[in-house]
Tab-separated table of C-alpha atoms in Angstrom:
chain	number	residue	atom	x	y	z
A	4	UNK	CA	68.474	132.806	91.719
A	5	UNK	CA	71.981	132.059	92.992
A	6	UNK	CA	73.927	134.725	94.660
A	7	UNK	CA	77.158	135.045	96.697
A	8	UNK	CA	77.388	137.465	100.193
A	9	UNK	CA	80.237	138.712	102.017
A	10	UNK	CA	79.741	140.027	105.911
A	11	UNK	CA	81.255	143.459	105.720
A	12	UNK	CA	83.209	145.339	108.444
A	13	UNK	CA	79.692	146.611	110.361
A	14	UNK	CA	78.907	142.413	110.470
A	15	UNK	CA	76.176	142.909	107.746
A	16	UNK	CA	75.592	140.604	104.884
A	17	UNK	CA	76.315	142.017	101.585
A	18	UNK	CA	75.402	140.375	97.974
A	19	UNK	CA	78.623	140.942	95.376
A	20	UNK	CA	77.215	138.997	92.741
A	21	UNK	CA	74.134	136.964	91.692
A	22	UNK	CA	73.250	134.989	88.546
A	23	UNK	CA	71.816	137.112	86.039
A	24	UNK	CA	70.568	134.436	83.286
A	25	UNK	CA	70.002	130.736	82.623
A	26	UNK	CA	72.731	128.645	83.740
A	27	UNK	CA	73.984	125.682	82.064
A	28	UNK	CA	74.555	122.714	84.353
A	29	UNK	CA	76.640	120.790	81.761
A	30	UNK	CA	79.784	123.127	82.409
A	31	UNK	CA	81.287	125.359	85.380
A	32	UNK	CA	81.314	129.379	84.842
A	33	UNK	CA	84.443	131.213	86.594
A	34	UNK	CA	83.296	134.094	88.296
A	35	UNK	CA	86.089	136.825	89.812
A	36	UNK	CA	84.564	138.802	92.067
A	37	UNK	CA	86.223	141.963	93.742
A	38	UNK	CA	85.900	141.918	97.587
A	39	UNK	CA	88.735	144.499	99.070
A	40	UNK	CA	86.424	147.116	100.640
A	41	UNK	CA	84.905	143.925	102.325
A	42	UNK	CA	88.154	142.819	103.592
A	43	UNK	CA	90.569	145.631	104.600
A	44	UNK	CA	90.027	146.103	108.690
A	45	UNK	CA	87.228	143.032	108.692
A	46	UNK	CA	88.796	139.782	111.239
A	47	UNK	CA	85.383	138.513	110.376
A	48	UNK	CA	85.278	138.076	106.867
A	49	UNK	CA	82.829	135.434	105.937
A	50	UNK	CA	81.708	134.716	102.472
A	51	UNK	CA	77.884	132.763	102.181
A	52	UNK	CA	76.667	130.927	98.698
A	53	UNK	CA	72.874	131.565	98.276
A	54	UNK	CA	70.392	130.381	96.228
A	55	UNK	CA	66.806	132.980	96.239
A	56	UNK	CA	63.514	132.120	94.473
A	57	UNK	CA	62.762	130.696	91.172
A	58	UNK	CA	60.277	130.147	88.624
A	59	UNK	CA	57.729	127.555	88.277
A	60	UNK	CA	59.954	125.708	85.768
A	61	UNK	CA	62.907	125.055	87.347
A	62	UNK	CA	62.384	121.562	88.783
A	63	UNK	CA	66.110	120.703	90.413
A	64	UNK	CA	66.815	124.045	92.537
A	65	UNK	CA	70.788	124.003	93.705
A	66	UNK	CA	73.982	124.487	92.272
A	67	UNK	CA	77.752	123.012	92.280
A	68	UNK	CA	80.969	125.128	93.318
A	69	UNK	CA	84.346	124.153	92.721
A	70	UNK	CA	87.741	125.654	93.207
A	71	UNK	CA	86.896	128.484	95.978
A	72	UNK	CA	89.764	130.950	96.275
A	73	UNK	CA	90.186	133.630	98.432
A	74	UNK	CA	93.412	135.649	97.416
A	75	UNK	CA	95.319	139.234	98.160
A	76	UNK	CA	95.471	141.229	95.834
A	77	UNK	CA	99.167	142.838	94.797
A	78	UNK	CA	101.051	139.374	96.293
A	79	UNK	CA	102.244	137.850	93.207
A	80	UNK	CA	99.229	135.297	93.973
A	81	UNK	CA	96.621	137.105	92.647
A	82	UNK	CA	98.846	136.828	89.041
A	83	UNK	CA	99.170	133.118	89.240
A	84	UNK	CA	102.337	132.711	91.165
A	85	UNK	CA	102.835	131.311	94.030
A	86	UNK	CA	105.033	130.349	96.379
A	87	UNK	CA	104.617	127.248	98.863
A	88	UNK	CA	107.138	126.196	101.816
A	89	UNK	CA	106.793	122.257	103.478
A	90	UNK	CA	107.658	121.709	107.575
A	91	UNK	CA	110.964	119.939	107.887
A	92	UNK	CA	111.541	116.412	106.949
A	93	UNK	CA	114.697	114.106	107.890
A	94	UNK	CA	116.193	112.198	110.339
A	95	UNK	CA	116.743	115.342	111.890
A	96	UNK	CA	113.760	116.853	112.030
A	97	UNK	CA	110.809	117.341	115.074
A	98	UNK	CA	108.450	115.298	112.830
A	99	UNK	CA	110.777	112.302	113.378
A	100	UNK	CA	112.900	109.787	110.991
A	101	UNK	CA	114.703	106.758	111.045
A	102	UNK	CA	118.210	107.687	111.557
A	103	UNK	CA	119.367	107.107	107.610
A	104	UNK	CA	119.341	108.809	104.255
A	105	UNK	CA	116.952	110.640	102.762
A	106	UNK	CA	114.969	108.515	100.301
A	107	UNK	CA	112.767	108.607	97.036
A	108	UNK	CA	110.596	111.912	96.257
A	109	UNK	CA	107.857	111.962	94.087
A	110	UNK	CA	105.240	114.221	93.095
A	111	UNK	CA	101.884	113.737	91.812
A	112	UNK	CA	101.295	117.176	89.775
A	113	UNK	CA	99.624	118.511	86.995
A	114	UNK	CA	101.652	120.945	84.855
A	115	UNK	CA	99.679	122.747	81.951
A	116	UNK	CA	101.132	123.846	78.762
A	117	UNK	CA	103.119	127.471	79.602
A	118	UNK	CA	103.300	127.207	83.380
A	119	UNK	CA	106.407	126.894	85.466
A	120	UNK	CA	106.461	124.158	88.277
A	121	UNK	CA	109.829	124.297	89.806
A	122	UNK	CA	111.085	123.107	93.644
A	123	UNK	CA	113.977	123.324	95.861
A	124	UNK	CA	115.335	122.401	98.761
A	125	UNK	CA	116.405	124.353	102.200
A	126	UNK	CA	118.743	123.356	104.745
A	127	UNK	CA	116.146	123.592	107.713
A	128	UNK	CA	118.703	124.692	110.376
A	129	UNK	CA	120.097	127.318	108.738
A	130	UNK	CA	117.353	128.714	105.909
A	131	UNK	CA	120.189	128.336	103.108
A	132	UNK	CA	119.796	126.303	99.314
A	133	UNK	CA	121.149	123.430	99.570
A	134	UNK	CA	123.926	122.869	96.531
A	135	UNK	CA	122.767	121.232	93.784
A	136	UNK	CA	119.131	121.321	94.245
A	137	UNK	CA	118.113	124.153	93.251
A	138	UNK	CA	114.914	125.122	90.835
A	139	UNK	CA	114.361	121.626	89.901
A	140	UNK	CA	111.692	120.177	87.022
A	141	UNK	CA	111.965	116.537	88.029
A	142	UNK	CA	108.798	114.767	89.390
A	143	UNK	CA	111.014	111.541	90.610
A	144	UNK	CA	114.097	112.376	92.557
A	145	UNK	CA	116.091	110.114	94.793
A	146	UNK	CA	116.967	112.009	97.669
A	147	UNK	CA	119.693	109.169	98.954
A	148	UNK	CA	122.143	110.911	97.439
A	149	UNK	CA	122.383	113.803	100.078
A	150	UNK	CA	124.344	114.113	102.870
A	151	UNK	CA	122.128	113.444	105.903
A	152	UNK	CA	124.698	113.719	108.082
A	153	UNK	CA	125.975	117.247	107.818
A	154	UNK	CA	121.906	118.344	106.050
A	155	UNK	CA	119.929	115.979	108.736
A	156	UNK	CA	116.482	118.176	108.452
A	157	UNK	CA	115.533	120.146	104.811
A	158	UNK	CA	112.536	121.717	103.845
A	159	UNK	CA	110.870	121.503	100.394
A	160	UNK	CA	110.275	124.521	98.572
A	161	UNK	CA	108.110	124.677	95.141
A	162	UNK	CA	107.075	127.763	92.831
A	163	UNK	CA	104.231	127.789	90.626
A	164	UNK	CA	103.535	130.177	88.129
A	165	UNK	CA	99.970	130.207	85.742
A	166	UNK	CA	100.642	129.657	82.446
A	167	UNK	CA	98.287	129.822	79.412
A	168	UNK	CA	96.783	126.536	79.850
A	169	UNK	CA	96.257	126.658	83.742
A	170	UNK	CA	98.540	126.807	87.101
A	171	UNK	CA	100.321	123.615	88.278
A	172	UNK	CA	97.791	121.536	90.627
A	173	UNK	CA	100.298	119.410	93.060
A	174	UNK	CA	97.825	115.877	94.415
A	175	UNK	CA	101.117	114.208	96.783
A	176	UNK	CA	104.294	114.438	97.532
A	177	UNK	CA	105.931	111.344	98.768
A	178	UNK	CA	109.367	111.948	100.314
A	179	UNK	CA	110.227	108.526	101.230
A	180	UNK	CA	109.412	105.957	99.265
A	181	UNK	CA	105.194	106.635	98.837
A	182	UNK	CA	104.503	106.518	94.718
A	183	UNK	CA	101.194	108.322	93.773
A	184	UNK	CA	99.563	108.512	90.328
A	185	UNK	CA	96.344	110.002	90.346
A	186	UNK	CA	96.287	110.049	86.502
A	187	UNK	CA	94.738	113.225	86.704
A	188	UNK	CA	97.297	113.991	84.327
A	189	UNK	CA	98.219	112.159	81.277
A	190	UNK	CA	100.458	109.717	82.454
A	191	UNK	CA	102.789	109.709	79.810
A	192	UNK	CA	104.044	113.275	81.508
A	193	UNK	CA	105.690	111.128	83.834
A	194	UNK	CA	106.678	108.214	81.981
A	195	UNK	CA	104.160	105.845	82.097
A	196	UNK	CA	103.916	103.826	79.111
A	197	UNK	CA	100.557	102.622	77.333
A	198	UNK	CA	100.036	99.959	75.104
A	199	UNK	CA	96.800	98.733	74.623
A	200	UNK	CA	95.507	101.250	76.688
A	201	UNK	CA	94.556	104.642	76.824
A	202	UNK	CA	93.974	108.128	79.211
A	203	UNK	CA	90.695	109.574	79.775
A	204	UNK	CA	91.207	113.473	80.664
A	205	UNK	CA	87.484	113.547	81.857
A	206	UNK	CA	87.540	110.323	83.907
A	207	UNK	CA	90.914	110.645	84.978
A	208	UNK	CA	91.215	107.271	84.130
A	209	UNK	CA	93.468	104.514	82.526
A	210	UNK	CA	91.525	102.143	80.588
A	211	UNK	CA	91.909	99.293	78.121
A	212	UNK	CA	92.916	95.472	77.392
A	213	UNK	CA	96.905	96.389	77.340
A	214	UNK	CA	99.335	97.587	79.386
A	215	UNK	CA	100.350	100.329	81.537
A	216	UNK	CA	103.774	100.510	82.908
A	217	UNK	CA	105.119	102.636	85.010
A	218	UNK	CA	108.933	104.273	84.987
A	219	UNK	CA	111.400	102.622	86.590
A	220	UNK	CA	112.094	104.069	90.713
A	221	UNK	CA	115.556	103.805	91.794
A	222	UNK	CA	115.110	103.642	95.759
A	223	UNK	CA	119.281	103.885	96.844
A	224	UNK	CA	118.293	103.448	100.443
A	225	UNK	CA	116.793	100.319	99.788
A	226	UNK	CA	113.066	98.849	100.454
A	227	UNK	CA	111.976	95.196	101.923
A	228	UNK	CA	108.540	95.525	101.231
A	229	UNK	CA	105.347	97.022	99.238
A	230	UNK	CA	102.727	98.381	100.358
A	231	UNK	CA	100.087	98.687	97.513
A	232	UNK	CA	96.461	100.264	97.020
A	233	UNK	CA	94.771	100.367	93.770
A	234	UNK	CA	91.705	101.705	92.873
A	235	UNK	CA	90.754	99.958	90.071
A	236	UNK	CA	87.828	98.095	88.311
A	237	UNK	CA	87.941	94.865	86.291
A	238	UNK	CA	90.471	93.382	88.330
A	239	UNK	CA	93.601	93.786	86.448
A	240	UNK	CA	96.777	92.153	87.246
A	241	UNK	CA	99.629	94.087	89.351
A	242	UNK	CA	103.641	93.387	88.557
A	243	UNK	CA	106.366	94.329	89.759
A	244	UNK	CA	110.013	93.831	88.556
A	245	UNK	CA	112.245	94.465	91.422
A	246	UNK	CA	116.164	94.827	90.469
A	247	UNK	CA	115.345	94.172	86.608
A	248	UNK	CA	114.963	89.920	88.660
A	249	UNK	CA	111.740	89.468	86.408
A	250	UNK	CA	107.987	90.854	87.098
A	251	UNK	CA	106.067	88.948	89.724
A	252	UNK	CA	102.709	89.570	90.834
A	253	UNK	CA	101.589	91.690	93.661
A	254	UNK	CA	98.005	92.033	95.447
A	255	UNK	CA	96.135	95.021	94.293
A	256	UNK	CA	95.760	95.689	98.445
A	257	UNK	CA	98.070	94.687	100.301
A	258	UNK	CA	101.205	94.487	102.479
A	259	UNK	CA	104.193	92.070	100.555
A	260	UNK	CA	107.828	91.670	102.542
A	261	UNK	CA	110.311	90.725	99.962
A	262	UNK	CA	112.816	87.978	100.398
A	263	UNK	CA	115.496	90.335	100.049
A	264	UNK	CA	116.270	94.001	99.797
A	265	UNK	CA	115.445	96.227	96.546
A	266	UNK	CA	116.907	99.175	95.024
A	267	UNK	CA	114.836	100.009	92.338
A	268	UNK	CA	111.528	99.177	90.877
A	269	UNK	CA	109.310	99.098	87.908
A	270	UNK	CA	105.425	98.567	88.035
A	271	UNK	CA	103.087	96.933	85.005
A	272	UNK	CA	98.777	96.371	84.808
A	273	UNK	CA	97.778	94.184	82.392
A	274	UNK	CA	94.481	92.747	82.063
A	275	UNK	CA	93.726	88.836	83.805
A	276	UNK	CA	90.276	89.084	81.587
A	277	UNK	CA	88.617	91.684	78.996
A	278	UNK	CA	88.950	95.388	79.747
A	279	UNK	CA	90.170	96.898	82.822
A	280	UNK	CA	90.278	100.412	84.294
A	281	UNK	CA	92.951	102.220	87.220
A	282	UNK	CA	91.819	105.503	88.707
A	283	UNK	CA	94.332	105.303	91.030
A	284	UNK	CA	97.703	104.035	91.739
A	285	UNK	CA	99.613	104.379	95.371
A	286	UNK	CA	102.746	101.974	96.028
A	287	UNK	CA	104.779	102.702	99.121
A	288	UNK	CA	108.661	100.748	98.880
A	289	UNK	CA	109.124	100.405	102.570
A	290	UNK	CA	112.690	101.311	103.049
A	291	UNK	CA	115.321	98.920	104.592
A	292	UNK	CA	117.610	100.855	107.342
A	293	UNK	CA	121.085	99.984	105.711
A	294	UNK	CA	123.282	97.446	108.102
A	295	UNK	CA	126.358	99.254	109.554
A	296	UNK	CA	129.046	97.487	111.521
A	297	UNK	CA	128.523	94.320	110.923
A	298	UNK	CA	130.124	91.963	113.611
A	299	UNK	CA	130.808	88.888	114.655
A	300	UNK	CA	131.128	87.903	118.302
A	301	UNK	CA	131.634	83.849	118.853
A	302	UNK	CA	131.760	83.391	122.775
A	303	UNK	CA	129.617	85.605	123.565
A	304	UNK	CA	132.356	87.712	125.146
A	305	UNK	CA	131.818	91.102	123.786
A	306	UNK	CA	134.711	90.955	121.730
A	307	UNK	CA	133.799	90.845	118.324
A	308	UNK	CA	136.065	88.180	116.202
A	309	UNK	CA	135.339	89.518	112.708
A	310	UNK	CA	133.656	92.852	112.023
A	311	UNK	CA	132.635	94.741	108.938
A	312	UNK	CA	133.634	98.094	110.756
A	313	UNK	CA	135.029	101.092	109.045
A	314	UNK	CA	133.076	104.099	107.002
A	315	UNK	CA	134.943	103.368	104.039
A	316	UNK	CA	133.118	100.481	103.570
A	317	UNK	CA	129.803	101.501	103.964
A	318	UNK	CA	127.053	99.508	104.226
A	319	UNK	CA	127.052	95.529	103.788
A	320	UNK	CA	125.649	95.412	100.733
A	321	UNK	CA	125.522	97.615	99.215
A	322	UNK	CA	128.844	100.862	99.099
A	323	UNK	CA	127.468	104.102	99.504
A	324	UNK	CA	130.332	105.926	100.713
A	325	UNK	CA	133.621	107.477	99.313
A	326	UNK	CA	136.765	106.216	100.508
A	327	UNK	CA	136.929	109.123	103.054
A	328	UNK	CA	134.008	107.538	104.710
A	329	UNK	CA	131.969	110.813	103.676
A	330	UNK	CA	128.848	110.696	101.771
A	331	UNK	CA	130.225	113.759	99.304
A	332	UNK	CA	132.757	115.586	98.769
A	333	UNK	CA	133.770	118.694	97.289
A	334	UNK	CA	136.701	119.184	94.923
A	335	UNK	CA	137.845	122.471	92.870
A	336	UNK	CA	138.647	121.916	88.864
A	337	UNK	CA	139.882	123.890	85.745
A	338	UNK	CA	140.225	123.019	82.400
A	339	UNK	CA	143.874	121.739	83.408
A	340	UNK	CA	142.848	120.346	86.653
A	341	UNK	CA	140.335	117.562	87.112
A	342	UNK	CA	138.677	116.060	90.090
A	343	UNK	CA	139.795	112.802	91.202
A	344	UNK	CA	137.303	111.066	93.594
A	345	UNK	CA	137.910	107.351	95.647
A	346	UNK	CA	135.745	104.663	96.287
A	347	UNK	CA	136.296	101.034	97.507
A	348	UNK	CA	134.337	98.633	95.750
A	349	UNK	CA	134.918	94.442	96.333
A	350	UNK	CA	136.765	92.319	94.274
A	351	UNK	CA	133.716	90.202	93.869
A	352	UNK	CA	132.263	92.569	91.916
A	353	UNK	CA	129.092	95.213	92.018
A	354	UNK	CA	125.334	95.133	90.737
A	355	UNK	CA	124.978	98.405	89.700
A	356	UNK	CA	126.922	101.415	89.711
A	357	UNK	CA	126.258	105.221	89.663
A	358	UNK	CA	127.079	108.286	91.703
A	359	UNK	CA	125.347	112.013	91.827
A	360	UNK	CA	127.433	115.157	90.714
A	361	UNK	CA	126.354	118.602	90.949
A	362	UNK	CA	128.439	121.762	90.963
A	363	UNK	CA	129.035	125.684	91.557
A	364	UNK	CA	128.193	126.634	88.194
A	365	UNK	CA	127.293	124.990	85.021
A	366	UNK	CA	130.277	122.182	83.782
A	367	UNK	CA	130.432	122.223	79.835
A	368	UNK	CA	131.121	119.074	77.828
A	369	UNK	CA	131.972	116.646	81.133
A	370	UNK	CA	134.350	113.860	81.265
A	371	UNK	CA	134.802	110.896	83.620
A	372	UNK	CA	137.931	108.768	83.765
A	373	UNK	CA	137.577	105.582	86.252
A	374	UNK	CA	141.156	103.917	86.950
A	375	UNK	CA	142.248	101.051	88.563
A	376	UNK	CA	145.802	100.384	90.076
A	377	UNK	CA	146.240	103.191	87.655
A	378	UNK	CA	145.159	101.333	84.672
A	379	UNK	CA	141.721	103.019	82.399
A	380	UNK	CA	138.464	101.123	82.437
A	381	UNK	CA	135.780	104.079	81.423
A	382	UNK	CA	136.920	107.448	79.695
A	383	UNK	CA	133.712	109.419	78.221
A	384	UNK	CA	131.967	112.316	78.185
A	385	UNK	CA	128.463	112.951	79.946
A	386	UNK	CA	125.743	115.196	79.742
A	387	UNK	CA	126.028	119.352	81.149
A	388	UNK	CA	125.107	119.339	84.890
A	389	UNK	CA	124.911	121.991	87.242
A	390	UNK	CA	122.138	120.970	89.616
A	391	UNK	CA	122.403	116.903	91.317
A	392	UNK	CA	122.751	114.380	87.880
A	393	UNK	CA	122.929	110.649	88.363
A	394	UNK	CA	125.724	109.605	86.275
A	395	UNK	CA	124.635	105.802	85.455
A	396	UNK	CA	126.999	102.855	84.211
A	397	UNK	CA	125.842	100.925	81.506
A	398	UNK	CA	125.860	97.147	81.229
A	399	UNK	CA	128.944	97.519	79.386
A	400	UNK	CA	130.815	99.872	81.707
A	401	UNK	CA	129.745	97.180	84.423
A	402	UNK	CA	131.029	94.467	83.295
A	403	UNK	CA	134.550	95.800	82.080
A	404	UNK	CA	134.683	97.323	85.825
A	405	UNK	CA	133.702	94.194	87.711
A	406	UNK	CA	136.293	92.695	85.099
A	407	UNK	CA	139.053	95.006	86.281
A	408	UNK	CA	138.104	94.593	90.197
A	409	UNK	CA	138.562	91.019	89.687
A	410	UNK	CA	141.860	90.981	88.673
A	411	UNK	CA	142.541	94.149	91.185
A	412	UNK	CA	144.733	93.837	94.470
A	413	UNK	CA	142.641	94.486	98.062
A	414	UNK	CA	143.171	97.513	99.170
A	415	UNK	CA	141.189	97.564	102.266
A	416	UNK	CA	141.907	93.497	104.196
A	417	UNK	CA	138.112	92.756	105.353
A	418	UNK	CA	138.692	88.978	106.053
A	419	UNK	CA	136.334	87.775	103.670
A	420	UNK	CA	135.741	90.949	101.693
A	421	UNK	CA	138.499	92.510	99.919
A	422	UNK	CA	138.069	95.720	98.191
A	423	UNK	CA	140.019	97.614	95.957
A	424	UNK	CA	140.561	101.553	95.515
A	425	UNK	CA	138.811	102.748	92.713
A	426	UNK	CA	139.685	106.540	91.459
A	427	UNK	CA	136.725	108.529	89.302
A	428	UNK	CA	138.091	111.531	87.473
A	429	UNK	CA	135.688	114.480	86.405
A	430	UNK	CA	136.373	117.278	84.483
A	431	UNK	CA	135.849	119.704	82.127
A	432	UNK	CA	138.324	121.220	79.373
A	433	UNK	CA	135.522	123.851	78.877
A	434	UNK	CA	134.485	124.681	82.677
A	435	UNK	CA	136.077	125.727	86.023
A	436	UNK	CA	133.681	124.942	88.819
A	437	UNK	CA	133.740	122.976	92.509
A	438	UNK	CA	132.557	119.733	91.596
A	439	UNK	CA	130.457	117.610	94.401
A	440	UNK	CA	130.336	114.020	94.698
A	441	UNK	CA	127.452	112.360	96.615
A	442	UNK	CA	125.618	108.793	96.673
A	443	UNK	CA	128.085	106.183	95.749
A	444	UNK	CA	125.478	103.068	94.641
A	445	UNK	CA	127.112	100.182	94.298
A	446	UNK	CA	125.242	97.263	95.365
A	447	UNK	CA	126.984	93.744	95.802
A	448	UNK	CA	126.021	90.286	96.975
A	449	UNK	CA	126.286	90.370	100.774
A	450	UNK	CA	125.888	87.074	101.294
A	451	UNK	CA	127.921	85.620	104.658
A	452	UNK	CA	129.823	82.211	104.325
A	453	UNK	CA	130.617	80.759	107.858
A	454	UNK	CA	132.834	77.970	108.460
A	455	UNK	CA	132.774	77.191	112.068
């Protein structure tokens, strides 16, 4: 008969519960079991799993435990909520960082119908919220878009409460650049796609003759290489379209360097012969340190004859800075008074563009206005934000900016790089709040022409 003991205050073994009838091996019980007079003024609390005598026709004595929690009572635990605090991360933090932005969070988790999984984050050096992210839902987050200069160290903060169909079960957390699935979860909670394929939620398994495709990782910071481990059977085929370039195949282990440096990524199985199954899925884009300062020294003298110096600029290659060479910046608005942030993007013209907002309270109905030399080439309205939103361009917007930067005036005089000013209006005619600006992306050809 099985039976569970706790060593009470005296050091004596006490049994708090044992099996009273037959027990069914195909599924687990859950057993609470009261244990505070055990516990209270005991620094030896030990808890033992037993199994006594049986009859003649049990054959396979033993049994399996699972999930073993020890929790106070009265602590807002005990109820199924929780609260759970990470060490510091960052380039300025004891663990150690390269000195650069922060970079791409995700989180493996299970969320069950009617429970609350929600995370923040905390300056580390002072214990404060940091604007902007605060009681977040997202599972992908790009972190790039945070000031690491004036927030080098932050800690990650998450609460979990138990709702009807279970409490949140968190696998990883990859805080820059790692990409986890377990599929413990259906993967379609985080934006997987199937075709041709389907989710086991016994296995935890992705099986089938299709497709599986992940969501598509924006990585700001950039990445120059993939580290990937599958655990898979069947041998399916591993792609990767890097930069919306095309998918290419990658090794299902493996270390790639790529010829040149990402910013975002999408992932795709699909089967090389008959079925195929992935239990597991772990990608780490390993991040590129941005080039700053850029120079050019021909003699060897130590005097550098063409530089790509200045904060304004940011890095070559990619523009991740306001004109005021800071990585955000706060303005005040009213329904009369808008926002008016700068950037300098080149001539030549930009990849991709986007930007994070976030503000002091909730902005209503949003607008953005981008001008050039004082002439409109995007006026609409975005979604509500409060908390950090990554305000995207679409191919459209793109092209009439990169259209407009072309025929712009340099505004900046890199020999070999002009730039112009570009000015990004937000407001609201509904909401007065202090509007932040963070993580310029605007990625460019940085290719380097030399004629010598």
């Amino acid at each position: 008969r099985a039976y569970v003991s706790v060593k009470n205050p005296s050091g004596s073994w006490v049994n708090v519960w044992s099996n009273s009838g037959t027990v069914n091996d195909g599924a687990y019980t859950t057993q609470t079991i009261a244990i505070s007079n055990y516990v209270a003024g005991n620094s030896n609390f030990q808890v033992r799993f037993g199994l006594g005598t049986s009859d003649s026709s049990v054959t396979y004595t033993g049994w399996n435990i699972d999930d073993v929690e020890i929790l106070p009572q009265a602590s807002g635990i005990s109820t199924g909520e929780g609260n759970w605090t990470s060490a510091p991360f960052g380039p300025g933090s004891t663990l150690g960082s390269e000195p650069s932005s922060y970079g791409l969070m995700v989180i493996d988790a299970e969320i069950p119908t009617g429970s609350l999984f929600e995370w923040s984050l905390i300056d580390a050096s002072t214990g404060t919220p940091l604007p902007g992210y605060q009681e977040m839902t997202d599972l992908r987050v790009d972190l790039g878009a945070i000031d690491w200069e004036s927030t080098p160290s932050l800690r990650l903060k998450m609460h979990m409460i138990t709702g009807s169909g279970g409490g949140p079960k968190v696998h990883s957390i990859g805080i820059s650049g790692a990409i986890n699935e377990s599929f413990s979860d259906n993967p379609a909670s985080h934006d997987w796609t199937l075709a041709g394929t389907s989710w086991s939620p016994t296995s935890g398994e992705v099986s089938g003759t299709g497709t599986v495709t992940s969501p598509i990782y924006r990585v700001s910071n950039g990445f120059g290489a993939l580290k990937t481990s599958i655990l898979a059977t069947g041998l399916p085929i591993l792609e990767a379209n890097i930069d919306d370039k095309g998918w290419q195949a990658y090794p299902l282990e493996g270390y790639t360097n790529l010829d040149e440096v990402g910013q975002s990524v999408q992932f795709r199985f699909q089967s090389s012969s008959g079925s195929y199954s992935i239990d597991a899925f772990s990608v780490e884009t390993v991040r590129s340190i941005p080039n700053m300062g850029v120079r050019l020294d021909i003699g060897a003298d130590g005097v550098s004859d063409w530089g790509f110096d200045g904060d304004d600029a940011g890095s070559y290659g990619m523009q991740n800075r306001l004109a005021n060479g800071k990585v955000c910046q706060t303005l005040s608005t009213t329904p009369s008074s808008a926002g008016v942030f700068d950037v300098l993007l080149p001539l030549a013209g930009i990849d991709q563009f986007g930007f994070t907002v976030s503000s002091s309270s909730e902005m209503k109905s949003p607008y953005m206005n981008i001008k050039i030399a004082g002439s409109d080439v995007t006026n609409r309205g975005f979604a509500n934000f409060q908390t950090a939103s990554y305000v995207e361009f679409s191919s459209n917007e793109l092209g009439a900016l990169n259209n407009a930067l072309s025929n712009a005036a340099d505004d900046r005089g890199i020999l070999g790089l002009p730039m112009s000013r570009v000015s990004i209006t937000i407001g609201s005619s509904q909401s007065t709040a202090d509007v932040t600006m963070c993580g310029i992306f605007a990625p460019y050809d940085a290719s380097l022409n030399l004629n010598l």
